Structures are given as structure tokens and as C-alpha cells.
Coordinates of C-alpha atoms and ligand atoms in Angstrom, one line a residue:
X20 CA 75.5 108.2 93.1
X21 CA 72.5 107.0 92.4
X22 CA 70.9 106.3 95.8
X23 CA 71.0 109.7 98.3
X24 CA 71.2 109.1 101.9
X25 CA 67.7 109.3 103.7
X26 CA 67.1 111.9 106.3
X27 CA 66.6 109.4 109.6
X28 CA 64.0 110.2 111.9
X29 CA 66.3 110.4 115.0
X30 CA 67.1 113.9 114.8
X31 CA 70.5 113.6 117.1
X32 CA 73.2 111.4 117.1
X33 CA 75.3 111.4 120.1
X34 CA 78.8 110.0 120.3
X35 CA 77.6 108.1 123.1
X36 CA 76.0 105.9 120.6
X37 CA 79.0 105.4 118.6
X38 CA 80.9 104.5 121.5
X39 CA 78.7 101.3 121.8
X40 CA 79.4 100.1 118.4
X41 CA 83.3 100.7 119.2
X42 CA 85.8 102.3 121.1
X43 CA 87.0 106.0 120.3
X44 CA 89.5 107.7 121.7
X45 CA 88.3 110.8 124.0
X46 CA 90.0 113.6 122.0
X47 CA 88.3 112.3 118.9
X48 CA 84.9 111.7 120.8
X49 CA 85.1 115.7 121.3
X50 CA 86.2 116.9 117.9
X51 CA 83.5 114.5 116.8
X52 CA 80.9 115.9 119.0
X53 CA 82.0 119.5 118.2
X54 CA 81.3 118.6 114.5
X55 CA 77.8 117.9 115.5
X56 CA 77.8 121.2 117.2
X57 CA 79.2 123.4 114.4
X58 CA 77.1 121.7 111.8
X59 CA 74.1 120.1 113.0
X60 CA 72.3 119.1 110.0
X61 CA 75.0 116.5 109.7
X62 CA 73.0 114.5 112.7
X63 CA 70.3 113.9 110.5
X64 CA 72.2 111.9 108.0
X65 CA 75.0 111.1 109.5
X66 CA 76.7 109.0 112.4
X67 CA 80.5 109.9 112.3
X68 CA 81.9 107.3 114.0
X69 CA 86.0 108.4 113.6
X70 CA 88.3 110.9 112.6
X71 CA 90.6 109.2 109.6
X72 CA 92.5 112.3 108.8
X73 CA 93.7 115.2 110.5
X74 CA 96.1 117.8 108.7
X75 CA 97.2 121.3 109.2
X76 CA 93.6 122.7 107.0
X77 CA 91.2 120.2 107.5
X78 CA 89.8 116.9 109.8
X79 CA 88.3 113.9 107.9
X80 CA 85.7 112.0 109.2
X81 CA 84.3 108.4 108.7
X82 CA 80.1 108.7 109.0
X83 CA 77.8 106.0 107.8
X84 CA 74.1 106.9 106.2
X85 CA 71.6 105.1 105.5
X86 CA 70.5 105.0 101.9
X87 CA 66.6 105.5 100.4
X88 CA 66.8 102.0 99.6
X89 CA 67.8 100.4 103.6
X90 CA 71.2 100.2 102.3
X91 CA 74.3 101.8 105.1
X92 CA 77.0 103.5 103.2
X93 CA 80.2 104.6 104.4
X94 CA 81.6 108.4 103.7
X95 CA 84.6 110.6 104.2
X96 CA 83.2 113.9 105.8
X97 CA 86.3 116.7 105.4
X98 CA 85.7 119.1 107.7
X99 CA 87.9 122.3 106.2
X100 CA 89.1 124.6 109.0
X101 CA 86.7 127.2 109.9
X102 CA 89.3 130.0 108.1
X103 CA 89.7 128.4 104.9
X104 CA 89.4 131.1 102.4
X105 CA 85.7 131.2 100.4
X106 CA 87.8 131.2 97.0
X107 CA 89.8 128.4 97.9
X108 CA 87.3 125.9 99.1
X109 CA 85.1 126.9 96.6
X110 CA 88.4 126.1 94.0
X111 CA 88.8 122.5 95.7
X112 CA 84.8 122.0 95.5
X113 CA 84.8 122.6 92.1
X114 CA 88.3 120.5 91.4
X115 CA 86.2 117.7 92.5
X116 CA 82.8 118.4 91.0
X117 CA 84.0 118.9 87.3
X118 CA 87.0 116.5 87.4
X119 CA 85.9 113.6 89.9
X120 CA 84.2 110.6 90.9
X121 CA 86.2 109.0 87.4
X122 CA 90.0 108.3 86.6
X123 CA 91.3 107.9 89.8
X124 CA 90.1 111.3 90.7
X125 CA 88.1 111.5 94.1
X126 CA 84.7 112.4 93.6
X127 CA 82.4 114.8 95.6
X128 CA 78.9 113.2 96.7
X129 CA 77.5 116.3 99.2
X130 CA 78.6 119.8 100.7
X131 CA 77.3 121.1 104.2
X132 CA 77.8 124.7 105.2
X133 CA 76.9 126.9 108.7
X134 CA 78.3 130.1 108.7
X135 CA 82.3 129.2 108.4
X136 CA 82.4 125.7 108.7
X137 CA 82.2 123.1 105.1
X138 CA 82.0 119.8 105.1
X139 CA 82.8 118.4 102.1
X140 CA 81.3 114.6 101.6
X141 CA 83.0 112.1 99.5
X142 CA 82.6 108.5 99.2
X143 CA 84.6 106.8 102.0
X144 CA 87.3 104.4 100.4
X145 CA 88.8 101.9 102.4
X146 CA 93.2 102.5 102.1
X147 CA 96.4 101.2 103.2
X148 CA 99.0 103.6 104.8
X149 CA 101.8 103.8 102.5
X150 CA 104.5 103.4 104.6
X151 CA 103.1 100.7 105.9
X152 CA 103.1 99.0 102.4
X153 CA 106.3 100.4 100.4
X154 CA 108.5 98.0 101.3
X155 CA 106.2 94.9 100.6
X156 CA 104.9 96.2 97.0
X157 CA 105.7 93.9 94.3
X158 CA 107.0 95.2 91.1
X159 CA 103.7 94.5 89.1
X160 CA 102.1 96.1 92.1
X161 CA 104.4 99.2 91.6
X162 CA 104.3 99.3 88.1
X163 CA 100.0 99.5 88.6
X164 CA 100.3 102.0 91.1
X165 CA 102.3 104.5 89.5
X166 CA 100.0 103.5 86.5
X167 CA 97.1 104.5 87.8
X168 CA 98.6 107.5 89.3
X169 CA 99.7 108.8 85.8
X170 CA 95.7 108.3 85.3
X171 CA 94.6 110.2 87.6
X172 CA 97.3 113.0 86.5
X173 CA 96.4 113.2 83.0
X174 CA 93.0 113.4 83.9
X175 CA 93.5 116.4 86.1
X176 CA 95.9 117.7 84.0
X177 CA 93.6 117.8 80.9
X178 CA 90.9 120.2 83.1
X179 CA 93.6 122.4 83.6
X180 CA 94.5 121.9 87.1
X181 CA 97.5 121.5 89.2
X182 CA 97.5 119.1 91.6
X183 CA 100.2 121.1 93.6
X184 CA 100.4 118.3 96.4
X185 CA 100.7 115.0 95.2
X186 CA 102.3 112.7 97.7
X187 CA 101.0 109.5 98.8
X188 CA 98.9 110.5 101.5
X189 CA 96.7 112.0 98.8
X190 CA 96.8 109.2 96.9
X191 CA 94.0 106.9 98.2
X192 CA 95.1 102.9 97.7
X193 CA 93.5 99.9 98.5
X194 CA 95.4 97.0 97.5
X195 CA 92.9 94.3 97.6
X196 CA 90.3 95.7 95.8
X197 CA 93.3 97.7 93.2
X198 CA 91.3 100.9 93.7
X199 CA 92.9 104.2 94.0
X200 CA 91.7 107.8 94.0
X201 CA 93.9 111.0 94.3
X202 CA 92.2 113.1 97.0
X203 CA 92.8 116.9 98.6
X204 CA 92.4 119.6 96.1
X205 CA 93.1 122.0 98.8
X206 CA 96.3 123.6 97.0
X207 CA 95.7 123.0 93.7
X208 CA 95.9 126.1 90.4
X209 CA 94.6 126.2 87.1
X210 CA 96.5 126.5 84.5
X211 CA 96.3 129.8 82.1
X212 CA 93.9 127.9 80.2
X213 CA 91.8 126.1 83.4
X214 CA 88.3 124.9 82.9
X215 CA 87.4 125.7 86.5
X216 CA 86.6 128.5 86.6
X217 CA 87.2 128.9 90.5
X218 CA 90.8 128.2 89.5
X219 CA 91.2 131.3 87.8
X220 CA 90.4 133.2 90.6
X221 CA 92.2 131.2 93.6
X222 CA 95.4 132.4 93.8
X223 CA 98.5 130.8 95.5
X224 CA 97.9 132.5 99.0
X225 CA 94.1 131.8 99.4
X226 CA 94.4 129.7 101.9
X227 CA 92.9 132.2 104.9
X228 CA 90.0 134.5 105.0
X229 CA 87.2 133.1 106.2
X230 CA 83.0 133.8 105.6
X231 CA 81.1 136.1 107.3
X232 CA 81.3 137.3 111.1
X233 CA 78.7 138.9 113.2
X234 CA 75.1 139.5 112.2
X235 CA 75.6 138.0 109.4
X236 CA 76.1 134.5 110.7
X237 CA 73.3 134.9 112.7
X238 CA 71.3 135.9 109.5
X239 CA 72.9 132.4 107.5
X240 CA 71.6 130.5 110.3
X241 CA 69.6 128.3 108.8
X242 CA 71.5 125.6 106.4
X243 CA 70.3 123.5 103.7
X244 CA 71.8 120.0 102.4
X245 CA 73.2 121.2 99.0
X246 CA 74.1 118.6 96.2
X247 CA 76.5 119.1 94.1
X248 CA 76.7 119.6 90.8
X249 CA 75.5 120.7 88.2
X250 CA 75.1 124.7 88.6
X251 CA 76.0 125.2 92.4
X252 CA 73.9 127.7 94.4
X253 CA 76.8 126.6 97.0
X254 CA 78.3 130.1 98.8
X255 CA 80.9 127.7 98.8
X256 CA 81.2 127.0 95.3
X257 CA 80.6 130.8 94.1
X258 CA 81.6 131.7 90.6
X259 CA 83.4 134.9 90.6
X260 CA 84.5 136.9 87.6
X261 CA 86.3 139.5 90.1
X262 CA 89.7 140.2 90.1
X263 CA 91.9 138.2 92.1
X264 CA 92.7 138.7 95.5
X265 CA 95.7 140.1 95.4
X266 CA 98.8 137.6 94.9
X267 CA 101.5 137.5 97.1
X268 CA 104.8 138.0 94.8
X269 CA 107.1 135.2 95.9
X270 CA 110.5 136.4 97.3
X271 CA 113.4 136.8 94.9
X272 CA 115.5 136.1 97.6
X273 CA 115.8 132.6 99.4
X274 CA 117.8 133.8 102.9
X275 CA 119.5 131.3 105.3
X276 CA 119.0 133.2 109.1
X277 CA 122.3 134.5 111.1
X278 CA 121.2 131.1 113.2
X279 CA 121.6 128.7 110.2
X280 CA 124.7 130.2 108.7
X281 CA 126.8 130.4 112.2
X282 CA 125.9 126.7 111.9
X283 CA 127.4 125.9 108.6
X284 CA 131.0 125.5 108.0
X285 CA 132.3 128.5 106.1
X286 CA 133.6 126.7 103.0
X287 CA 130.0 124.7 102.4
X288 CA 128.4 128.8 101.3
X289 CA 129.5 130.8 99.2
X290 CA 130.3 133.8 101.4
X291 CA 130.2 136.8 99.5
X292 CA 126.5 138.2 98.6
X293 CA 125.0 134.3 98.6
X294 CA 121.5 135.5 98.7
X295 CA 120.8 138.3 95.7
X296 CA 118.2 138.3 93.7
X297 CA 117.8 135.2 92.0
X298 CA 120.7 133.5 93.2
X299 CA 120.2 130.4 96.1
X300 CA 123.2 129.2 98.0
X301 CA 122.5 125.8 99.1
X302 CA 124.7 124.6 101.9
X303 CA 126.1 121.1 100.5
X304 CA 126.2 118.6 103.5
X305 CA 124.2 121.0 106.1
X306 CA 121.1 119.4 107.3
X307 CA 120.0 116.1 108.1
X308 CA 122.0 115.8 111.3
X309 CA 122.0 117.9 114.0
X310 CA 118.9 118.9 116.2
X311 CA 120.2 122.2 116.2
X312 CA 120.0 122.6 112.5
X313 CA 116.2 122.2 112.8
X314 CA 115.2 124.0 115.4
X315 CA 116.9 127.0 114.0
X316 CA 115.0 126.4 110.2
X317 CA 111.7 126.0 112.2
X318 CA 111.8 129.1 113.6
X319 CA 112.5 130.5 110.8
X320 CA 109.1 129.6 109.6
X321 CA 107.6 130.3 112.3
X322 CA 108.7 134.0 112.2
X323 CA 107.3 134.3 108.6
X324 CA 104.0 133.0 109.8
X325 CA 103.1 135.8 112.1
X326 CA 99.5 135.6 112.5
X327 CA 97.8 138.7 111.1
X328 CA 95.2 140.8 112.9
X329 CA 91.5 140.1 112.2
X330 CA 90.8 142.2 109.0
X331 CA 87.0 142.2 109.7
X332 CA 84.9 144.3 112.1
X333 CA 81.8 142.4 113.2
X334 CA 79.5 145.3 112.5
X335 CA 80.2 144.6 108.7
X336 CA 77.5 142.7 106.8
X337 CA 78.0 140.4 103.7
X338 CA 76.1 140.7 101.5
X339 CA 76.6 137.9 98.7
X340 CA 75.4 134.7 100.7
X341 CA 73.5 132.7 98.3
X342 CA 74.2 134.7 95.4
X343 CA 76.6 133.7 92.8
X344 CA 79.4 136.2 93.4
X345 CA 81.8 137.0 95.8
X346 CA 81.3 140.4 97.7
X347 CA 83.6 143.3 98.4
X348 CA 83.7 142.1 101.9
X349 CA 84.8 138.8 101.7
X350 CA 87.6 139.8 98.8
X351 CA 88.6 142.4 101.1
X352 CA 89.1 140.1 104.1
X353 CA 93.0 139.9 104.8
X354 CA 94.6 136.7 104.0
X355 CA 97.1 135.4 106.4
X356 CA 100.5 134.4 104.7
X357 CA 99.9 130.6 105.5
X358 CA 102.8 129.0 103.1
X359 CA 100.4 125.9 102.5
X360 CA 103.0 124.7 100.3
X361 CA 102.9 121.0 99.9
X362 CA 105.8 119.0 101.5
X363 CA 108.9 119.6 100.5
X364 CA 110.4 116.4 99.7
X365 CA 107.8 116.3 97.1
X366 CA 108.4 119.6 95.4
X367 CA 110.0 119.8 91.8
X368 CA 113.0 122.3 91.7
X369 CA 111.3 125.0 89.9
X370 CA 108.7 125.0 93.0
X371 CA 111.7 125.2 95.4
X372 CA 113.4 128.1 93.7
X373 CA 110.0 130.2 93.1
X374 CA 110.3 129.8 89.3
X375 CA 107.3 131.9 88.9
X376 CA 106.2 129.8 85.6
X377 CA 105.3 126.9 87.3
X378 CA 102.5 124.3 85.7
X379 CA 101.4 120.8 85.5
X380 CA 105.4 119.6 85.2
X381 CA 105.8 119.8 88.7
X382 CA 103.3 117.4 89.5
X383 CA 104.9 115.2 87.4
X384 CA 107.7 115.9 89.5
X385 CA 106.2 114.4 92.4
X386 CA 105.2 111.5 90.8
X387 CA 108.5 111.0 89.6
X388 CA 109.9 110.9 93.6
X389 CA 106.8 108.8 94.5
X390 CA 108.0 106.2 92.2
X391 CA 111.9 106.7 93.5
X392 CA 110.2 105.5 96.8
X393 CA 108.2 102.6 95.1
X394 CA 111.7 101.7 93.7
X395 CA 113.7 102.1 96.8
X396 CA 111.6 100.8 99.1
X397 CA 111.9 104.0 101.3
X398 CA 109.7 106.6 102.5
X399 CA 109.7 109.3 102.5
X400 CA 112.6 109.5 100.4
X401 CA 113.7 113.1 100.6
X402 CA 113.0 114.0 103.9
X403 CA 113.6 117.4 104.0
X404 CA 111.9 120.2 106.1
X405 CA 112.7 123.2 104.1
X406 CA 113.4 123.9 100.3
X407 CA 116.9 124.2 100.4
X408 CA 117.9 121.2 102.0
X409 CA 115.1 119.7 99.5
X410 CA 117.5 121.1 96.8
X411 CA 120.4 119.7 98.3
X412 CA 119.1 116.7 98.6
X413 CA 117.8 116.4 94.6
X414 CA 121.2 117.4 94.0
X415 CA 123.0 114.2 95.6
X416 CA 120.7 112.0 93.6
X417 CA 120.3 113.9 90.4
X418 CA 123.7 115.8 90.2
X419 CA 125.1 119.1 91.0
X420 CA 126.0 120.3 87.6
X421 CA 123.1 119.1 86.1
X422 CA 120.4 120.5 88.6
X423 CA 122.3 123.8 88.1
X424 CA 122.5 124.1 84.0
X425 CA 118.5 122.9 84.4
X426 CA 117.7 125.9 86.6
X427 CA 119.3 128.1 84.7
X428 CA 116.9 127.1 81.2
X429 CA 114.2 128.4 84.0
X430 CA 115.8 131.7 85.0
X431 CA 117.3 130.5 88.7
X432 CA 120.6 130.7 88.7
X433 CA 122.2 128.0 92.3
X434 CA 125.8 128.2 93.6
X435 CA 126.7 125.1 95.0
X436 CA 129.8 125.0 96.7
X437 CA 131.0 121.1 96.4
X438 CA 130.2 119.2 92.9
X439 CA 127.9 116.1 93.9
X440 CA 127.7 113.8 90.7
X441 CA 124.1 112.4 89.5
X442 CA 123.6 109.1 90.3
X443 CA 122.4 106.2 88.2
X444 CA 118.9 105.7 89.2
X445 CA 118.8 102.0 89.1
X446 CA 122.0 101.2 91.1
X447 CA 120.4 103.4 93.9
X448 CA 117.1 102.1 94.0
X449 CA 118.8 98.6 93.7
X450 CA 121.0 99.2 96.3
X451 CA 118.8 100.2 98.7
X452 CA 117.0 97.7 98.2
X453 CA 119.2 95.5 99.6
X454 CA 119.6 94.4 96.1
X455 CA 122.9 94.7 95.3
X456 CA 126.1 94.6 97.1
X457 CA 127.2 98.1 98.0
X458 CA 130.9 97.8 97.9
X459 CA 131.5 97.4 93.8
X460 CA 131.9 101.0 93.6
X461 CA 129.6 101.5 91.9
X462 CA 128.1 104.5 93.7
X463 CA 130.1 107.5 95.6
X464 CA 131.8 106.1 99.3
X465 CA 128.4 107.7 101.2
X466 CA 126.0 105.3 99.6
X467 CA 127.9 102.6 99.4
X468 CA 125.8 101.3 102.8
X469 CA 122.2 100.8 102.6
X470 CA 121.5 103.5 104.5
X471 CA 119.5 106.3 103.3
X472 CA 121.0 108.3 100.8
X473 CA 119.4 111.9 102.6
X474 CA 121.0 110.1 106.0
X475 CA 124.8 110.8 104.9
X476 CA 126.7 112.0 108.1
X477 CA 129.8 114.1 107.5
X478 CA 131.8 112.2 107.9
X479 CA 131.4 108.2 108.6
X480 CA 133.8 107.3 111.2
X481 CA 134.4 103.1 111.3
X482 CA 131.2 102.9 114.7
X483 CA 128.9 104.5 112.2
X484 CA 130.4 101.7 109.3
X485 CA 129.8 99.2 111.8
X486 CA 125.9 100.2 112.8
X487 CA 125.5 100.2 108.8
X488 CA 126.9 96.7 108.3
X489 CA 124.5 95.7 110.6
X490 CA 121.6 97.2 109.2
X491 CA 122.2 96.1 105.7
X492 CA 122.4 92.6 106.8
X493 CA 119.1 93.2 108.6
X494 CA 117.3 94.6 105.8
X495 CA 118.5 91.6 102.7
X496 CA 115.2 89.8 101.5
X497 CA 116.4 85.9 100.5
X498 CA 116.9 86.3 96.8
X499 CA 114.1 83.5 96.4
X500 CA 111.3 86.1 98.3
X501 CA 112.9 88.9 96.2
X502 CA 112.3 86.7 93.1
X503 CA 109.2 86.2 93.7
X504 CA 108.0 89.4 94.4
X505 CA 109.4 90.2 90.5
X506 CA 112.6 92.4 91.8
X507 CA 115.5 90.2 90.8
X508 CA 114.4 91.3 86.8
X509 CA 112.9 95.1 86.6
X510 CA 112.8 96.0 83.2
X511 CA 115.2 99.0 82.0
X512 CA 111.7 100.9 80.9
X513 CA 111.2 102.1 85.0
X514 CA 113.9 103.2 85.3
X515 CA 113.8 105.1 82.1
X516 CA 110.6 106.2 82.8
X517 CA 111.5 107.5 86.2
X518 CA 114.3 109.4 84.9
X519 CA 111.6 111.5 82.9
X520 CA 109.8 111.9 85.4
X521 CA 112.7 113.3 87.6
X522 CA 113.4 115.4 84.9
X523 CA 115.0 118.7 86.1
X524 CA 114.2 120.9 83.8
X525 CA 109.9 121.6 83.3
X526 CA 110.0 122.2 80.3
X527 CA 111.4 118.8 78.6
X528 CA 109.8 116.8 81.6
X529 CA 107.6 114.2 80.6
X530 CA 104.1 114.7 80.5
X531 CA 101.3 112.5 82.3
X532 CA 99.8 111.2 79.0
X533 CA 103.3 110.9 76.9
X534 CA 104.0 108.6 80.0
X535 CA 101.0 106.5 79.8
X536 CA 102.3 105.6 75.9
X537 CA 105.7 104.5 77.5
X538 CA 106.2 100.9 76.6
X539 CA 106.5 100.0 80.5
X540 CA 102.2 99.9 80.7
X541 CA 102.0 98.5 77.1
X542 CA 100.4 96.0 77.9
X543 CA 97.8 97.6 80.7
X544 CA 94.6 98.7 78.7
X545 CA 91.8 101.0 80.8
Ligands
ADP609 P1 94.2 117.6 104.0 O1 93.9 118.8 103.1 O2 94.0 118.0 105.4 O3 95.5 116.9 103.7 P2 92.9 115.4 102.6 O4 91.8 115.7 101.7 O5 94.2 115.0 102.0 O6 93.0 116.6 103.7 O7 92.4 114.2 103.6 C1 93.2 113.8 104.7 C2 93.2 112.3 104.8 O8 91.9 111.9 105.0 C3 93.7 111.6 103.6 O9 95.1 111.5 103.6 C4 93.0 110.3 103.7 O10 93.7 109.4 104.6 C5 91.7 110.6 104.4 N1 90.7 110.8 103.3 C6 90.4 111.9 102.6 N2 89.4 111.7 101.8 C7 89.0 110.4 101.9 C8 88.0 109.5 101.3 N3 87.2 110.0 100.4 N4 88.0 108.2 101.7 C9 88.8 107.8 102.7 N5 89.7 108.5 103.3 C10 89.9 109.8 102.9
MG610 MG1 96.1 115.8 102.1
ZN611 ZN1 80.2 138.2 101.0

């Protein structure tokens, strides 16, 4: 950036004046002025006048500054909950120093620290929702987007890192101006070979931790603007050639709870020993019905999420503020098991199994089941709140059999009790659509509705046939709109393309630059 945002001579900004300009809503007013609060350099700079983002690890802000030159300029402030671990925000820091602000990639314009709380600033960039779009994407639209997504993968990938959530919320899109930028490195891994070097330290439950506590935050008191890059004094963006905090071995075992399985019909799990080591069983038509169902999978989590006692007295001292390391203190400050895992809809089957070789593939992966959606027209597509009804849920689309001989090539072996064949990507996306007719038989009885593949009740009884009948005929586009918007003639090539993409197995899965080669962009240059 090439003009820095002035220091204005008002020293405080209230929310009061930002409620002038326009109206906020009262619990955002408060988390706004709490922001203020918990970091008040940001008042000199900035006026944050809304929250754009809030998620389970951070709260985004929109705050204008005014430039050396008079200019205003708008930013996205992420606020990163107080907790965060030092290793991991200093790991997403650096994700966006090294590999941002070009390709797609979200860039990284100022950090702000007091005590535990980072703001991370980024340019602001104007987006669309994207469920509020899917549906009303033309094909040269869709065949941009994923386009530019590949981009902003291959760009990533080359640095090393693993994106390890990439879903269209963090996938920044403005459709007017075509601009697009993948945000929220919050999760992401290196590689074994990584060039950030913060990756090689951040391990997969570094989410928790936190600074300092006690004297010490009283000693950190005062804070300085810090730009970024090139060679961060950042505590935030501390190089550490330490060991790794210590990584949580993911379970061998994937259990269903006494709850879930007095839910499930006895023939859809294999009874005897379903859950040793390495083996999943997936109940086959289980979920996506009944309340019930969920409530018993959410506590689930919610048991494996006990919080952990604070591991930090407040008579300890830190000692490695400012300095380019990472103390014994803060690597010794307890970690709570916070499974921020991505969503699962998203996740490629080696993730869902806990194939412990996991790497850049499985973004790919997600890519692959953004583009079903760009396809489809539906979002989310796989709607699934936990892994194994994820897996189920790949299964219908990409096949029983297959999903299972794949996950064997990675070492997981799946029982599945029903055989659910794989689908042929175009006559899905087609049909659901509202494309094509869905009684040639051309897909299995359940999809032969336009109804949501993930949506398939037990059994369809002729009031449910009914409801769908209706629905289809609500949802047909006039074949002239559908023309128009390029749908009537997809080329073969996306389809091909997403089938590479939604390869099972990692290891022959497509790879962000082979699919920038694949005749479907040949003729989109840089
Ligand atoms: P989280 O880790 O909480 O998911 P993200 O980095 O994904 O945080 O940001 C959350 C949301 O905030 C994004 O989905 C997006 O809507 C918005 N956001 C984040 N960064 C920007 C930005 N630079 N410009 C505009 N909006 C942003
Ligand atoms: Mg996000
Ligand atoms: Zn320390």
C-alpha cells in the first residue's frame, strides 16, 4: 500500500459518532465500543463503523482511515478472540504476509496488539453473500469463479500452505468489479516442505493458549502500530525454531454414542465391533431427518469440548515479549481441544477419516464441492454436521464402492452397510437445476425429484411426491432465461474437471496448477 493511514488528531472515536452517519444495531454498537476499549490505539486511526463478520475465533470489522494524502479508505479490522494461541495467529499473520495481497490471496496492510487481543488489518473488499448469488451465476461467471479460485490455490499451494478451510465464505467475491480474494488463514498447515516458517511450528490443535496474564500485561501496556512485513518484531508474528507444541494424535477410532446408535435401525451398522481401530461404520440413510438425530450428535461434541482449566498462574511472568522467540511459558500454556475443523460439508474424505497424511489435496477437495454447488445451484450442498454423515453423504454422490476401495489406497478401511452407486456428475447438477426432467431414470428413485440429493427421506411416501412435484415446478427457469445465462450448453470439460477435483483418492486428485492447464480456462490468460 502505498499511502499509510494518518494518525488523526481526534484522539477518540465514539460510536456515538458513527451512529450519525448510520444506524447500527445495539449489540454491535457494544462489541464495537468494547473494541475501542480492548485496543485503543485503534481510535487514532480508525472509525469502525460495523461488524461484517462474526465466527466462532474471530469478529471482523469495517473501519475507515484517512490516508496521508486526504484520501478515506475502507478496511476489514479481524479482531481474533482474545485466546487464540500466539503460534497460531502468528501462523495466519505470516500466511498472509508472505503469500498475500496478489493472486487472489488476501493481503495484510497492519497488526495491532494489547496484551491478548490482535487486530489483524486488511484491505476492506466490497462481496456478495454466496448464497445469495449461486443460483443466479451464469456459466461464464462460474467458470471465472472457480478460475480464479484455482488461482488463488496454486498460489498458496506453491508457499507450502494448506488452506484447510476453503468454503465460500472465505472466498471474498465481488461480482461487479470480478475481484476475489480467499481470506481466513486461521486453520491453515504447511506442508513438510512450508516456506512459512510459523507453519512449521503451528500444529493442528493450536487454536487456544492465549498471551500473557498478570503483571505481565500490565508491563505490555503500552502498544505500538506495527507494519507488517518485512522482518516482524510482531510478538504476534514470532519466529520460533522450538519444538512444537505437542500435537494432539487424532483418534483411531470414530465412535457413534449409545444415543446415536439406539437411533439407527439395526441393519443400517454393522453390529459387531463397528468402531476398531481404523475401521468407520457409517450409518447409510441416518441423518438428515429427524431433530433427534442432531441433538444427540451435538452433544456429542459438546462433551469432547470440555473446557480445560486455566493452565497459567498469574504470578508467572513472560518473558519473550518483543523478542523473536516463543518462551517456555507461553509453549507451556495448555491448549484447549477446540476441534476448529473447518465445516464438514467441505472436508475431503481423507480429512473425515483422520488419514494422518493429509496435504494440499484436500483443499482441492473443497474446491471440487464448491464447484458441485456452482453447478447445482445449491448451497450448501452437503449439509452435514458431523464427519460421518459427511461421508455418507459423499458416498450417495460419489459411490459406495468407490469411496471405499479409495480409502483403502489411504490406509482407512469403511463398512458401509447398503451399496449406494456413484452418480454421473452432470445429470445431478443438471437435474437439480431444474434442467432436466427427473423421471428418464436416469438417476436412482430418491433423486429423481429436484429435491436436494442430502434431503432423501426414508422412505418417500406419495404427500412427500406431491410437495416435490410442486417444488420442481416452482424452481424451472424458462429455457430462454436458462439460455441465456449459457446453461442449456455446458461444455463436457466442467464436468470433467469437477470429477478431478472430487477425486476420492489424494493421491491421483488433481492438483491446483494441473487444473489451471485444463482445456476448460484455455482461453482465460492472467
Ligand atoms: P473467521 O476466521 O472468523 O472465519 P474470516 O477471516 O473468515 O474470519 O472473516 C470472517 C468474515 O469477515 C469473512 O467471511 C468475510 O465476510 C469478512 N471479511 C474478512 N476479511 C475481509 C476483508 N478483507 N474484506 C471484507 N470482508 C472481510
Ligand atoms: Mg472464515
Ligand atoms: Zn512468552
Amino acid at each position: 500500500m502505498e499511502v499509510a493511514p494518518t494518525v488523526q488528531s481526534s484522539s477518540h472515536h465514539t460510536v456515538e459518532n458513527n451512529r450519525s452517519r448510520h444506524k447500527i444495531p445495539r449489540d454491535v454498537e457494544k462489541d464495537i465500543e468494547y473494541l475501542y476499549e480492548v485496543v485503543p490505539q485503534l481510535s487514532r486511526i480508525f472509525r469502525i463503523v460495523d461488524k461484517i463478520g462474526e465466527g466462532t475465533f474471530s469478529s471482523v470489522y469495517l473501519a475507515e482511515a484517512q490516508m496521508t494524502d486526504g484520501s478515506r479508505k475502507m478496511f476489514a479490522l479481524k479482531h481474533l478472540i482474545p485466546t487464540s494461541h500466539p503460534m497460531r495467529i502468528a501462523a495466519e499473520l505470516q500466511c498472509l504476509t508472505v503469500a498475500g495481497g496478489t493472486e487472489n490471496v488476501m493481503g495484510v496492510t497492519y497488526c495491532f496488539r494489547k496484551e491478548h487481543h490482535v487486530v489483524i488489518v486488511m484491505p476492506y473488499m466490497e462481496h456478495q453473500t454466496f448464497v445469495d448469488i449461486v443460483g443466479s451465476l451464469n456459466f461464464e461467471e462460474v467458470r471465472h469463479y472457480i478460475c480464479h479460485l484455482l488461482k488463488a490455490l496454486r498460489h498458496i499451494h506453491k508457499f507450502g500452505i494448506i488452506h484447510r478451510d476453503i468454503k465460500p465464505n472465505n472466498f471474498l467475491f465481488n461480482r461487479q468489479r470480478r475481484e476475489y480474494a480467499l481470506v481466513d488463514f486461521g486453520l491453515a498447515q504447511g506442508t513438510p516442505d512450508t516456506q512459512i516458517e510459523q507453519l512449521k511450528v503451528v500444529k493442528s490443535n493450536a487454536h487456544k493458549g492465549g498471551w500473557s496474564s498478570g503483571r505481565v500485561e500490565v508491563a505490555h501496556g503500552k502498544q505500538k502500530l506495527l507494519p507488517l512485513p518485512p522482518n516482524t518484531r510482531n510478538p504476534a508474528v514470532q519466529s520460533s525454531t522450538k519444538a512444537p507444541a505437542k500435537r494432539s494424535c487424532p483418534p483411531s477410532r470414530i465412535k457413534l454414542t449409545k444415543g446415536q446408535l439406539s437411533k439407527l435401525k439395526k441393519e443400517e451398522v454393522i453390529p459387531q465391533k463397528m468402531v476398531s481401530s481404523k475401521r468407520i461404520s457409517v450409518p447409510v440413510k441416518t441423518p438428515l431427518n429427524g431433530q433427534k438425530q442432531k441433538a444427540t450428535v451435538l452433544s456429542q461434541t459438546l462433551r469432547n469440548q470440555k473446557p480445560k482449566p486455566a493452565a497459567v498462574s498469574q504470578t508467572l511472568t513472560c518473558s519473550c515479549y518483543m523478542t523473536d522467540r516463543i518462551c517456555n511459558i507461553c509453549l507451556s500454556r495448555k491448549q484447549q481441544v477446540a476441534p476448529r475443523a473447518g465445516t464438514p460439508g467441505f472436508r475431503a474424505p481423507e480429512v473425515l477419516t483422520k488419514c494422518p497424511n493429509q496435504g494440499t489435496a484436500i483443499d482441492m477437495w473443497s474446491a471440487g464441492v464448491i464447484l458441485l454447488s456452482l453447478l447445482s445451484g445449491r448451497y450448501p450442498f452437503f449439509k452435514a454436521s458431523d464427519d460421518m454423515i459427511a461421508l455418507t453423504q459423499i458416498m450417495t454422490i460419489r459411490g459406495s464402492r468407490e469411496t471405499i476401495e479409495a480409502a483403502k489406497k489411504f490406509g482407512k478401511s469403511i463398512v458401509c452397510s447398503r451399496e449406494l452407486p456413484r452418480l454421473d456428475l452432470r445429470i445431478l447438477c443438471e437435474t437439480l437445476r431444474g434442467l432436466r426432467s427427473c423421471d428418464d431414470g436416469s438417476l436412482p428413485v430418491e433423486f429423481q425429484s429436484s429435491r436436494h440429493p442430502t434431503e432423501i427421506k426414508q422412505d418417500a411416501d406419495s404427500s412427500a411426491k406431491k410437495q416435490l412435484s410442486q417444488s420442481i415446478s416452482g424452481s424451472l427457469k424458462r429455457p430462454a432465461e436458462l439460455q441465456e445465462m449459457g446453461w442449456d450448453k455446458v461444455p463436457d470439460e466442467i464436468y470433467d474437471l469437477l470429477d478431478k477435483l472430487l477425486d476420492l483418492n489424494p493421491a491421483t486428485r488433481i492438483t491446483a496448477s494441473m487444473a489451471l492447464q485444463h482445456p476448460l480456462f484455455k482461453d482465460i490468460k492472467d
